[in-house]
CSV table of C-alpha atoms and ligand atoms in Angstrom, one decimal:
chain,number,residue,atom,x,y,z
A,151,MET,CA,-11.4,-12.3,-4.4
A,152,THR,CA,-8.8,-12.9,-1.9
A,153,VAL,CA,-7.7,-10.1,0.2
A,154,THR,CA,-5.1,-9.9,2.5
A,155,ARG,CA,-3.1,-7.5,4.3
A,156,PHE,CA,0.4,-6.5,6.1
A,157,ALA,CA,-0.5,-4.5,9.1
A,158,PRO,CA,2.9,-3.0,10.9
A,159,SER,CA,2.7,-0.7,13.7
A,160,PRO,CA,5.0,2.0,12.7
A,161,THR,CA,7.5,1.7,15.7
A,162,GLY,CA,10.1,0.6,14.3
A,163,TYR,CA,11.9,-1.3,11.4
A,164,ILE,CA,10.5,-4.7,9.9
A,165,HIS,CA,12.7,-7.1,11.4
A,166,ILE,CA,13.1,-10.7,10.3
A,167,GLY,CA,10.1,-12.2,12.7
A,168,ASN,CA,7.3,-9.5,11.0
A,169,LEU,CA,9.2,-10.3,7.3
A,170,ARG,CA,7.4,-13.8,7.7
A,171,THR,CA,4.0,-12.5,7.8
A,172,ALA,CA,4.6,-9.7,5.2
A,173,LEU,CA,5.9,-12.6,3.1
A,174,PHE,CA,2.8,-14.9,3.7
A,175,ASN,CA,0.1,-12.6,3.1
A,176,TRP,CA,1.8,-11.1,-0.3
A,177,MET,CA,2.1,-14.8,-1.5
A,178,ILE,CA,-1.6,-15.7,-0.9
A,179,ALA,CA,-2.6,-12.6,-2.5
A,180,ARG,CA,-0.2,-13.1,-5.3
A,181,LYS,CA,-1.0,-16.8,-6.0
A,182,THR,CA,-4.7,-16.0,-6.1
A,183,GLY,CA,-4.8,-13.2,-8.1
A,184,GLY,CA,-5.8,-11.2,-5.1
A,185,GLN,CA,-5.3,-8.0,-3.4
A,186,PHE,CA,-2.5,-6.9,-1.1
A,187,ILE,CA,-3.3,-4.4,1.4
A,188,LEU,CA,-0.2,-2.8,3.5
A,189,ARG,CA,-2.5,-1.1,6.8
A,190,ILE,CA,-0.4,1.2,8.9
A,191,ASP,CA,-1.5,0.6,12.6
A,192,ASP,CA,-1.3,4.0,13.7
A,193,THR,CA,-3.5,5.0,16.3
A,194,ASP,CA,-0.8,4.9,18.9
A,195,PRO,CA,0.3,9.0,18.3
A,196,GLU,CA,3.1,8.6,20.4
A,197,ARG,CA,4.5,6.0,19.1
A,198,SER,CA,3.5,5.7,15.6
A,199,LYS,CA,6.7,7.6,13.4
A,200,GLU,CA,6.5,9.1,10.0
A,201,GLU,CA,10.4,7.8,9.5
A,202,TYR,CA,9.5,4.5,10.1
A,203,VAL,CA,6.2,4.2,7.8
A,204,ASP,CA,8.5,5.6,5.0
A,205,ALA,CA,11.2,3.1,6.0
A,206,ILE,CA,8.5,0.0,6.0
A,207,LYS,CA,7.5,0.9,2.8
A,208,GLU,CA,11.1,1.2,1.2
A,209,ASP,CA,12.0,-2.1,2.7
A,210,LEU,CA,9.2,-4.1,1.4
A,211,GLU,CA,10.0,-2.2,-2.0
A,212,TRP,CA,13.6,-3.7,-1.7
A,213,LEU,CA,12.4,-6.9,-1.7
A,214,GLY,CA,9.4,-6.0,-4.6
A,215,LEU,CA,6.7,-7.1,-2.2
A,216,THR,CA,4.2,-4.6,-3.6
A,217,TRP,CA,1.0,-3.5,-2.1
A,218,ASP,CA,-2.3,-2.6,-4.1
A,219,ARG,CA,-3.2,0.1,-1.7
A,220,VAL,CA,-2.3,1.8,1.5
A,221,GLU,CA,-4.7,2.5,4.5
A,222,ARG,CA,-4.2,3.8,7.8
A,223,GLN,CA,-5.5,3.5,10.7
A,224,SER,CA,-5.2,7.2,12.0
A,225,LYS,CA,-7.6,8.1,9.0
A,226,ARG,CA,-10.3,5.7,10.3
A,227,LEU,CA,-10.9,6.4,13.7
A,228,ASP,CA,-14.7,7.9,12.8
A,229,LEU,CA,-15.6,4.2,11.8
A,230,TYR,CA,-13.8,2.3,15.4
A,231,ASP,CA,-15.7,4.8,17.1
A,232,GLU,CA,-18.9,3.6,15.1
A,233,ALA,CA,-18.4,0.6,15.9
A,234,ALA,CA,-17.9,1.1,20.0
A,235,ASP,CA,-21.3,2.8,20.2
A,236,ARG,CA,-22.9,-0.4,18.0
A,237,LEU,CA,-20.9,-2.6,21.0
A,238,ARG,CA,-22.5,-0.2,23.9
A,239,ASN,CA,-25.8,-0.3,21.9
A,240,ILE,CA,-26.0,-4.4,22.2
A,241,GLY,CA,-24.6,-4.8,25.7
A,242,ARG,CA,-21.3,-6.2,24.9
A,243,PHE,CA,-19.2,-3.1,26.2
A,244,TYR,CA,-18.6,-1.9,29.2
A,245,GLU,CA,-16.8,0.5,31.5
A,246,ALA,CA,-14.2,-0.2,34.2
A,247,TRP,CA,-12.1,1.9,36.1
A,248,GLU,CA,-9.7,0.0,37.9
A,249,THR,CA,-6.4,1.0,38.1
A,250,PRO,CA,-3.3,-1.0,36.8
A,251,VAL,CA,-2.4,-1.2,40.2
A,252,GLU,CA,-5.2,-2.7,41.2
A,253,LEU,CA,-5.7,-5.2,38.3
A,254,ASP,CA,-2.4,-6.4,39.4
A,255,LEU,CA,-3.5,-7.0,42.9
A,256,LYS,CA,-6.3,-9.1,42.1
A,257,ARG,CA,-4.3,-10.9,39.5
A,258,LYS,CA,-1.9,-12.0,42.0
A,259,LYS,CA,-5.1,-12.8,44.6
A,260,GLN,CA,-6.0,-15.1,42.0
A,261,LEU,CA,-2.7,-16.9,41.3
A,262,ASN,CA,-2.5,-17.6,44.9
A,263,MET,CA,-5.4,-19.2,45.0
A,264,GLY,CA,-4.6,-21.1,41.8
A,265,MET,CA,-7.0,-19.8,39.7
A,266,PRO,CA,-6.0,-18.6,36.2
A,267,PRO,CA,-5.4,-14.9,36.3
A,268,VAL,CA,-8.9,-14.0,34.5
A,269,TYR,CA,-10.4,-10.1,35.1
A,270,ASP,CA,-13.3,-10.8,37.6
A,271,ARG,CA,-15.6,-8.5,35.7
A,272,SER,CA,-16.5,-6.4,38.9
A,273,ALA,CA,-17.3,-4.1,36.5
A,274,LEU,CA,-20.3,-5.3,35.3
A,275,ALA,CA,-21.3,-5.3,39.1
A,276,LEU,CA,-21.4,-2.0,39.6
A,277,SER,CA,-24.8,0.2,40.4
A,278,ASP,CA,-25.6,3.2,38.2
A,279,ASP,CA,-24.3,5.0,41.9
A,280,GLU,CA,-21.4,3.4,41.7
A,281,LYS,CA,-20.4,3.8,38.4
A,282,SER,CA,-21.4,7.8,39.2
A,283,ALA,CA,-18.9,7.8,42.0
A,284,LEU,CA,-16.0,6.4,40.1
A,285,LYS,CA,-16.3,8.4,37.1
A,286,ALA,CA,-16.4,11.6,39.4
A,287,ALA,CA,-13.3,10.5,41.2
A,288,ARG,CA,-11.3,8.9,38.5
A,289,GLY,CA,-12.7,10.2,35.3
A,290,ALA,CA,-13.3,7.9,32.0
A,291,GLY,CA,-12.4,4.4,32.3
A,292,VAL,CA,-11.3,1.9,30.2
A,293,TRP,CA,-13.9,-0.1,27.7
A,294,ARG,CA,-14.1,-3.8,27.7
A,295,PHE,CA,-15.6,-6.0,25.5
A,296,LYS,CA,-17.7,-8.5,27.0
A,297,LEU,CA,-16.5,-12.3,25.9
A,298,ASP,CA,-20.0,-14.7,25.8
A,299,HIS,CA,-18.4,-17.3,27.6
A,300,ALA,CA,-18.5,-20.4,24.9
A,301,ARG,CA,-15.9,-22.1,23.6
A,302,ILE,CA,-14.1,-20.0,20.4
A,303,ASN,CA,-13.7,-22.6,17.6
A,304,TRP,CA,-12.2,-22.1,14.2
A,305,THR,CA,-10.2,-23.7,11.6
A,306,ASP,CA,-6.6,-22.6,11.6
A,307,GLY,CA,-4.5,-22.5,8.2
A,308,ILE,CA,-1.6,-23.7,9.8
A,309,LEU,CA,-2.8,-25.0,13.2
A,310,GLY,CA,-5.8,-26.7,12.2
A,311,ASP,CA,-8.7,-27.1,14.4
A,312,LEU,CA,-8.5,-24.8,17.4
A,313,SER,CA,-10.8,-24.3,20.3
A,314,ILE,CA,-10.3,-21.5,23.4
A,315,ASP,CA,-12.9,-21.9,26.4
A,316,ALA,CA,-13.6,-17.5,26.4
A,317,ALA,CA,-14.3,-18.1,30.1
A,318,SER,CA,-10.3,-18.7,30.4
A,319,VAL,CA,-9.6,-15.2,28.9
A,320,SER,CA,-10.0,-11.5,30.1
A,321,ASP,CA,-12.4,-8.9,28.4
A,322,PRO,CA,-10.2,-7.2,26.5
A,323,VAL,CA,-9.9,-3.8,26.9
A,324,LEU,CA,-10.7,-1.8,23.4
A,325,ILE,CA,-10.7,1.8,24.4
A,326,ARG,CA,-8.1,3.2,26.7
A,327,GLN,CA,-8.6,5.4,29.3
A,328,ASP,CA,-7.5,8.2,27.4
A,329,GLY,CA,-9.7,7.6,24.5
A,330,GLN,CA,-7.5,5.8,22.6
A,331,VAL,CA,-8.6,2.9,20.4
A,332,LEU,CA,-7.2,0.0,20.6
A,333,TYR,CA,-5.6,-2.4,18.1
A,334,THR,CA,-8.0,-5.3,18.6
A,335,LEU,CA,-11.3,-3.3,17.3
A,336,ALA,CA,-9.5,-1.2,15.1
A,337,SER,CA,-8.1,-4.4,13.4
A,338,VAL,CA,-11.3,-6.4,13.3
A,339,VAL,CA,-13.3,-3.3,11.7
A,340,ASP,CA,-10.7,-2.7,9.0
A,341,ASP,CA,-10.8,-6.7,8.4
A,342,THR,CA,-14.6,-6.6,7.6
A,343,ASP,CA,-14.8,-3.4,6.3
A,344,MET,CA,-11.8,-3.5,3.9
A,345,GLY,CA,-13.2,-7.5,2.8
A,346,VAL,CA,-9.8,-9.0,4.4
A,347,THR,CA,-10.7,-12.6,3.5
A,348,HIS,CA,-7.6,-14.3,5.1
A,349,VAL,CA,-5.3,-12.9,8.1
A,350,VAL,CA,-1.9,-14.9,8.4
A,351,ARG,CA,-0.2,-13.4,11.6
A,352,GLY,CA,2.7,-15.2,14.5
A,353,SER,CA,1.0,-17.3,16.7
A,354,ASP,CA,1.3,-14.8,19.6
A,355,HIS,CA,-1.7,-13.5,18.2
A,356,VAL,CA,-3.5,-16.9,18.6
A,357,THR,CA,-5.7,-15.3,21.8
A,358,ASN,CA,-6.2,-12.3,20.1
A,359,THR,CA,-7.9,-14.1,16.9
A,360,ALA,CA,-10.1,-15.8,19.8
A,361,THR,CA,-11.7,-13.0,21.3
A,362,GLN,CA,-11.7,-10.5,17.5
A,363,ILE,CA,-13.8,-13.8,16.4
A,364,GLN,CA,-16.5,-12.8,18.8
A,365,ILE,CA,-16.2,-9.4,18.3
A,366,ILE,CA,-16.9,-9.8,15.1
A,367,GLU,CA,-19.6,-11.3,14.9
A,368,ALA,CA,-21.3,-9.5,17.8
A,369,LEU,CA,-20.5,-6.6,15.4
A,370,GLY,CA,-22.7,-8.8,12.7
A,371,LYS,CA,-19.9,-9.7,10.3
A,372,VAL,CA,-18.0,-12.7,9.3
A,373,PRO,CA,-14.9,-13.9,10.4
A,374,PRO,CA,-11.8,-14.1,7.9
A,375,THR,CA,-9.9,-16.9,7.4
A,376,PHE,CA,-6.8,-17.2,10.2
A,377,ALA,CA,-3.5,-19.0,9.9
A,378,HIS,CA,-1.0,-18.2,12.4
A,379,HIS,CA,2.9,-18.9,11.6
A,380,SER,CA,5.2,-20.4,14.4
A,381,LEU,CA,7.3,-17.9,15.6
A,382,LEU,CA,11.3,-17.8,14.8
A,383,THR,CA,13.8,-18.8,17.2
A,384,GLY,CA,17.6,-18.6,16.6
A,385,PRO,CA,19.5,-21.4,15.2
A,386,GLN,CA,19.7,-23.4,18.6
A,387,GLY,CA,16.2,-22.4,19.1
A,388,GLU,CA,16.9,-20.1,21.6
A,389,ALA,CA,14.6,-16.9,21.6
A,390,LEU,CA,15.1,-14.5,18.8
A,391,SER,CA,14.4,-11.5,20.4
A,392,LYS,CA,17.9,-12.1,22.7
A,393,ARG,CA,20.0,-12.3,19.5
A,394,LEU,CA,17.7,-11.1,16.1
A,395,GLY,CA,15.0,-9.9,17.6
A,396,THR,CA,16.5,-6.9,16.3
A,397,LEU,CA,17.4,-7.9,13.4
A,398,ALA,CA,15.6,-5.5,10.8
A,399,LEU,CA,15.8,-5.9,7.3
A,400,ARG,CA,17.6,-3.0,6.6
A,401,ASP,CA,20.7,-4.5,8.5
A,402,LEU,CA,20.4,-7.4,6.3
A,403,ARG,CA,20.1,-5.2,3.4
A,404,GLU,CA,23.4,-3.3,4.2
A,405,SER,CA,25.6,-6.7,5.0
A,406,GLY,CA,24.9,-7.3,1.5
A,407,VAL,CA,21.9,-10.2,1.2
A,408,GLU,CA,20.1,-10.4,-1.8
A,409,PRO,CA,16.5,-9.8,-1.5
A,410,MET,CA,16.0,-13.4,-3.2
A,411,ALA,CA,17.9,-15.3,-1.4
A,412,LEU,CA,16.1,-13.8,1.9
A,413,LEU,CA,12.7,-14.0,0.0
A,414,SER,CA,13.8,-17.8,-1.1
A,415,LEU,CA,14.9,-18.7,2.8
A,416,MET,CA,11.4,-17.0,4.2
A,417,ALA,CA,9.0,-18.7,1.8
A,418,ARG,CA,9.9,-22.1,2.4
A,419,LEU,CA,11.6,-22.2,5.9
A,420,GLY,CA,9.6,-24.0,8.5
A,421,SER,CA,7.4,-25.7,5.9
A,422,SER,CA,7.8,-28.9,4.3
A,423,ASP,CA,8.9,-27.8,1.1
A,424,PRO,CA,12.8,-27.4,0.5
A,425,VAL,CA,14.6,-24.0,0.8
A,426,GLU,CA,15.7,-23.9,-2.8
A,427,LEU,CA,16.9,-20.4,-4.6
A,428,ARG,CA,14.0,-19.1,-6.4
A,429,ARG,CA,14.8,-16.7,-9.2
A,430,THR,CA,11.7,-14.6,-9.5
A,431,HIS,CA,8.3,-13.8,-7.4
A,432,ASP,CA,6.5,-16.0,-9.3
A,433,GLU,CA,8.5,-18.6,-8.9
A,434,LEU,CA,8.2,-17.9,-5.1
A,435,VAL,CA,4.2,-17.8,-5.4
A,436,GLU,CA,4.0,-21.0,-7.2
A,437,GLY,CA,5.1,-23.2,-4.9
A,438,PHE,CA,3.7,-21.8,-1.8
A,439,ASP,CA,1.0,-23.9,0.3
A,440,ILE,CA,0.3,-22.5,3.9
A,441,SER,CA,-1.1,-25.4,4.5
A,442,HIS,CA,2.7,-26.8,4.5
A,443,PHE,CA,4.3,-25.5,7.5
A,444,GLY,CA,3.7,-26.8,10.7
A,445,ALA,CA,3.2,-25.4,14.4
A,446,ALA,CA,6.7,-25.7,15.7
A,447,PRO,CA,9.1,-22.8,16.3
A,448,THR,CA,11.2,-22.4,13.2
A,449,LYS,CA,15.1,-22.3,13.7
A,450,PHE,CA,16.1,-19.1,11.9
A,451,ASP,CA,20.1,-18.9,11.4
A,452,SER,CA,21.2,-15.7,9.0
A,453,ASP,CA,24.5,-17.8,7.8
A,454,ASP,CA,22.1,-19.5,5.5
A,455,LEU,CA,21.5,-16.9,3.4
A,456,ILE,CA,25.1,-16.5,2.6
A,457,PRO,CA,24.9,-19.3,0.2
A,458,LEU,CA,21.8,-18.3,-1.4
A,459,SER,CA,22.9,-14.6,-1.9
A,460,ALA,CA,25.9,-16.4,-3.4
A,461,ARG,CA,24.3,-18.0,-6.0
A,462,VAL,CA,22.2,-15.4,-6.7
A,463,ILE,CA,25.5,-13.1,-7.4
A,464,GLN,CA,27.0,-16.4,-9.8
A,465,SER,CA,24.1,-15.6,-12.0
A,466,LEU,CA,24.7,-12.2,-12.7
A,467,SER,CA,26.7,-11.0,-16.1
A,468,ALA,CA,29.2,-8.0,-15.9
A,469,SER,CA,26.8,-5.9,-17.5
A,470,ASP,CA,24.8,-6.7,-14.4
A,471,MET,CA,27.5,-5.9,-12.4
A,472,ALA,CA,29.1,-2.5,-14.1
A,473,GLU,CA,28.1,-0.7,-11.1
A,474,HIS,CA,30.3,-2.8,-8.5
A,475,LEU,CA,33.6,-2.9,-11.5
A,476,GLN,CA,34.3,0.7,-12.2
A,477,SER,CA,37.6,0.2,-10.8
A,478,VAL,CA,38.1,-2.9,-13.4
A,479,PRO,CA,39.4,-1.9,-16.9
A,480,GLU,CA,36.7,-2.2,-19.3
A,481,ASP,CA,38.2,-4.5,-21.6
A,482,ILE,CA,38.8,-6.9,-19.0
A,483,ARG,CA,35.9,-6.5,-16.6
A,484,GLU,CA,33.7,-9.5,-18.3
A,485,ALA,CA,36.6,-11.8,-17.7
A,486,TYR,CA,37.4,-10.8,-14.2
A,487,TRP,CA,34.1,-11.4,-13.5
A,488,MET,CA,33.7,-14.9,-14.9
A,489,THR,CA,36.3,-15.6,-12.7
A,490,ILE,CA,35.9,-14.1,-9.4
A,491,ARG,CA,31.8,-14.4,-9.5
A,492,GLY,CA,31.8,-18.0,-7.8
A,493,ASN,CA,34.0,-16.1,-4.8
A,494,THR,CA,32.4,-13.2,-4.5
A,495,PRO,CA,29.0,-13.8,-2.3
A,496,ILE,CA,28.5,-9.6,-1.6
A,497,ARG,CA,27.8,-7.1,-4.6
A,498,ALA,CA,29.3,-4.7,-3.0
A,499,ASP,CA,32.7,-6.6,-2.5
A,500,ALA,CA,33.0,-7.6,-6.5
A,501,ASP,CA,36.0,-5.3,-7.5
A,502,LYS,CA,37.9,-6.8,-4.1
A,503,TRP,CA,39.7,-9.6,-6.1
A,504,TRP,CA,41.3,-6.6,-8.1
A,505,PRO,CA,44.4,-5.8,-6.5
A,506,VAL,CA,45.5,-9.0,-7.0
A,507,PHE,CA,45.2,-8.9,-10.7
A,508,ALA,CA,46.9,-5.7,-10.7
A,509,GLY,CA,49.7,-7.0,-9.1
A,510,GLU,CA,49.0,-5.0,-5.9
A,511,ALA,CA,48.0,-8.2,-3.5
A,512,THR,CA,50.2,-8.4,-0.3
A,513,PRO,CA,51.7,-11.9,-0.7
A,514,GLU,CA,51.0,-13.9,2.3
A,515,ILE,CA,54.5,-16.3,2.7
A,516,ALA,CA,55.4,-18.4,5.8
A,517,GLU,CA,58.4,-18.5,6.9
A,518,GLU,CA,59.4,-22.0,6.5
A,519,ASP,CA,58.1,-21.3,2.4
A,520,GLU,CA,60.3,-18.3,1.9
A,521,SER,CA,63.3,-20.0,0.0
A,522,PHE,CA,60.8,-21.9,-1.7
A,523,VAL,CA,58.2,-19.2,-2.9
A,524,LYS,CA,61.6,-17.2,-4.6
A,525,GLU,CA,62.8,-20.0,-6.3
A,526,ALA,CA,59.4,-21.1,-7.7
A,527,PHE,CA,59.1,-16.8,-8.8
A,528,ALA,CA,62.1,-17.0,-10.3
A,529,LEU,CA,61.1,-19.7,-12.7
A,530,LEU,CA,57.3,-17.6,-13.9
A,531,PRO,CA,58.5,-15.9,-16.9
A,532,GLU,CA,56.9,-12.2,-17.6
A,533,PRO,CA,53.4,-11.6,-18.5
A,534,PRO,CA,51.5,-12.0,-20.9
A,535,TYR,CA,49.9,-15.1,-19.2
A,536,SER,CA,47.5,-17.4,-20.3
A,537,ILE,CA,45.4,-20.4,-19.2
A,538,GLU,CA,48.3,-22.7,-19.6
A,539,THR,CA,50.5,-20.5,-17.5
A,540,TRP,CA,50.0,-22.4,-13.6
A,541,LYS,CA,50.4,-25.7,-15.1
A,542,ALA,CA,53.4,-25.1,-17.0
A,543,TRP,CA,54.6,-23.0,-13.9
A,544,THR,CA,54.2,-25.6,-11.1
A,545,THR,CA,55.2,-28.5,-13.5
A,546,ALA,CA,58.7,-26.4,-13.6
A,547,VAL,CA,58.5,-25.6,-9.9
A,548,LYS,CA,57.6,-29.4,-8.8
A,549,GLY,CA,60.5,-30.6,-10.9
A,550,ALA,CA,63.1,-28.1,-9.8
A,551,THR,CA,62.4,-28.2,-5.9
A,552,GLY,CA,60.5,-32.0,-5.7
A,553,ARG,CA,57.6,-30.4,-4.0
A,554,LYS,CA,54.0,-31.8,-4.5
A,555,GLY,CA,50.1,-31.3,-3.8
A,556,LYS,CA,49.3,-29.0,-1.5
A,557,GLY,CA,52.9,-28.6,-0.2
A,558,LEU,CA,53.4,-27.1,-3.6
A,559,PHE,CA,49.9,-25.3,-4.7
A,560,MET,CA,49.1,-23.4,-1.5
A,561,PRO,CA,52.4,-21.4,-0.9
A,562,LEU,CA,51.9,-20.6,-4.5
A,563,ARG,CA,48.8,-19.6,-4.0
A,564,LEU,CA,49.4,-17.2,-0.7
A,565,ALA,CA,52.1,-15.6,-2.6
A,566,VAL,CA,50.4,-14.9,-5.8
A,567,THR,CA,46.8,-13.9,-4.2
A,568,GLY,CA,47.6,-13.1,-0.3
A,569,GLN,CA,44.6,-15.4,0.2
A,570,PRO,CA,44.1,-19.4,1.3
A,571,ARG,CA,40.7,-19.5,-0.9
A,572,GLY,CA,39.6,-17.8,-4.4
A,573,PRO,CA,39.2,-18.9,-7.8
A,574,GLU,CA,40.8,-21.8,-9.8
A,575,MET,CA,44.8,-20.7,-10.1
A,576,ALA,CA,44.6,-21.6,-13.3
A,577,ASP,CA,42.2,-18.8,-14.1
A,578,VAL,CA,43.7,-16.0,-11.7
A,579,MET,CA,46.7,-16.7,-13.3
A,580,ALA,CA,45.3,-16.4,-16.8
A,581,LEU,CA,44.1,-12.5,-15.8
A,582,LEU,CA,47.5,-11.3,-13.9
A,583,GLN,CA,48.4,-8.0,-15.5
A,584,LYS,CA,52.0,-8.2,-13.8
A,585,LYS,CA,54.6,-10.5,-13.0
A,586,PRO,CA,53.6,-10.7,-8.9
A,587,THR,CA,56.7,-9.5,-6.7
A,588,LEU,CA,57.5,-10.9,-3.1
B,862,LIG,N1,-0.5,-4.4,14.1
B,862,LIG,C1,-0.5,-5.6,14.3
B,862,LIG,C2,0.7,-6.1,14.8
B,862,LIG,O1,2.1,-5.6,14.6
B,862,LIG,C3,-1.1,-6.5,13.2
B,862,LIG,C4,-1.2,-7.8,13.9
B,862,LIG,C5,-2.6,-8.2,13.1
B,862,LIG,O2,-1.8,-8.8,12.1
B,862,LIG,O3,-3.8,-8.4,13.2
B,862,LIG,O4,1.1,-6.7,15.8
C-alpha cells in the first residue's frame, strides 16, 4: 500500500511553498487508495508551538486535505535513541567537538584553497585520550553520521536519475550537543518505521536525501521512492521568500481565495498539464501524475487565483450563498445573485452590489456629462422596471441627445451604478428597486 506523509515543523503557518508538498503527497495517497500521514516534526521544543500544530490542521481542513492519522516526533524520541545506538554499534556514528567558530574557520580555509567546504573528519582521527580531554573540557560533542564515500544514486520521481558523490558532502550532524535529535535522523526512522513508500518534498532537500539514503541503508532498511519538486518563485522569477515567502494559507483564505481555486492551481502549476478549475477533490487527483512536473523553478502569481476563484463563485447558487446575502430581501435574492455573481470574485463581497439596486449607490458623473445625464434621467420612468427598460431608455436618450455607443452607455452606467464595470445593464435595470437619483 502507498503511504505518504506531510511533515511540517510546527514553527509557523503553512505557506504557499509547503502547500505544494502537502498537496502532492496527499494526491499520491488518494490516487492509489493509500494512506496520508500528517507528521508533526516537533523535535525542537523551543521552536515548536502548539498553536501552529492547530493552525496547520485548520489550514489543511480548510482545503479538504484529510489525513488518515497524525504522528508526532516528540512522542517517538526513544526510537531515535535506539537508531543512534545502532549507528554507534556499527561504527557509523562519531562524536565531534569543534565549535561553530572552529568549523567556520575550517570552511574559510578550504574555500581559500579552492576546496569544497566539506567537514574534514578530524574528529575521526582523535585518540581515546584526546577524546576524553575534549569531553572534559567541552562536555558532550555533536554526533555525526559517517558517510560511505561512494556515489549515492537514485531515480527521482521528478528529477530523474540522480547521482551525488558522498565525498562532496559533510558527515551530517544527527544529534546536537544538547542531545536533541535532528530532523535528518528522526525523519528516516519515521519514514521506515511508518512504512512510508513515497517521499515528495522540495528540491532544497536533495542533498539531505542522499545522506538519508545512506543512513536508511546503514540501519538495514529500504529507502522509499523520492521525488523533489522545484521551488516556487514570484511571477518574474524572483525568490519567493522576498515577497511571498511568508504568503500563508490563512492570508489567502482571508483575502477570499476559494479552496478549490487554490488547489486547482497548485495541483498542476509547474507540470505539463493545463491549470483548469477542478470542482472536486476527485477531479484533482484523477489527472495528477508526479512525472509530469518539471525541474525548473515554478513561477507563482497569486493573481492567477482571482479568475479561478471567480469561476468557483459563478457556479454557486443563491442558497449556497445565503450566508452572504442576508442584506438582500429574500424574494429577489435569487434574481440578485444571478445578476451579479459573474462580478463577485469574493464570497464575502456577495452583497456589495446591493446598494446599487436599493437605490443607494453614489452616482459617478463626469463634469462634461452632467447635463446629458440630467436629460437622460428625465426620460427614465418610475419603476417597476423590466429586462426591456434599458433598451427602451437608451433608445429614447439616443433620440433626444444624438449620443451613441460608449458615449451614450458609459455615463449612464456610471450614473446608475457608480462603477465603470459590472453586470449587463439590462439585468441591472430590471432589478432596480428605485429610480436612481442624481
Ligand atoms: N520537517 C521537514 C521540513 O519541514 C520535513 C521535510 C521532509 O519532508 O522530509 O522541512
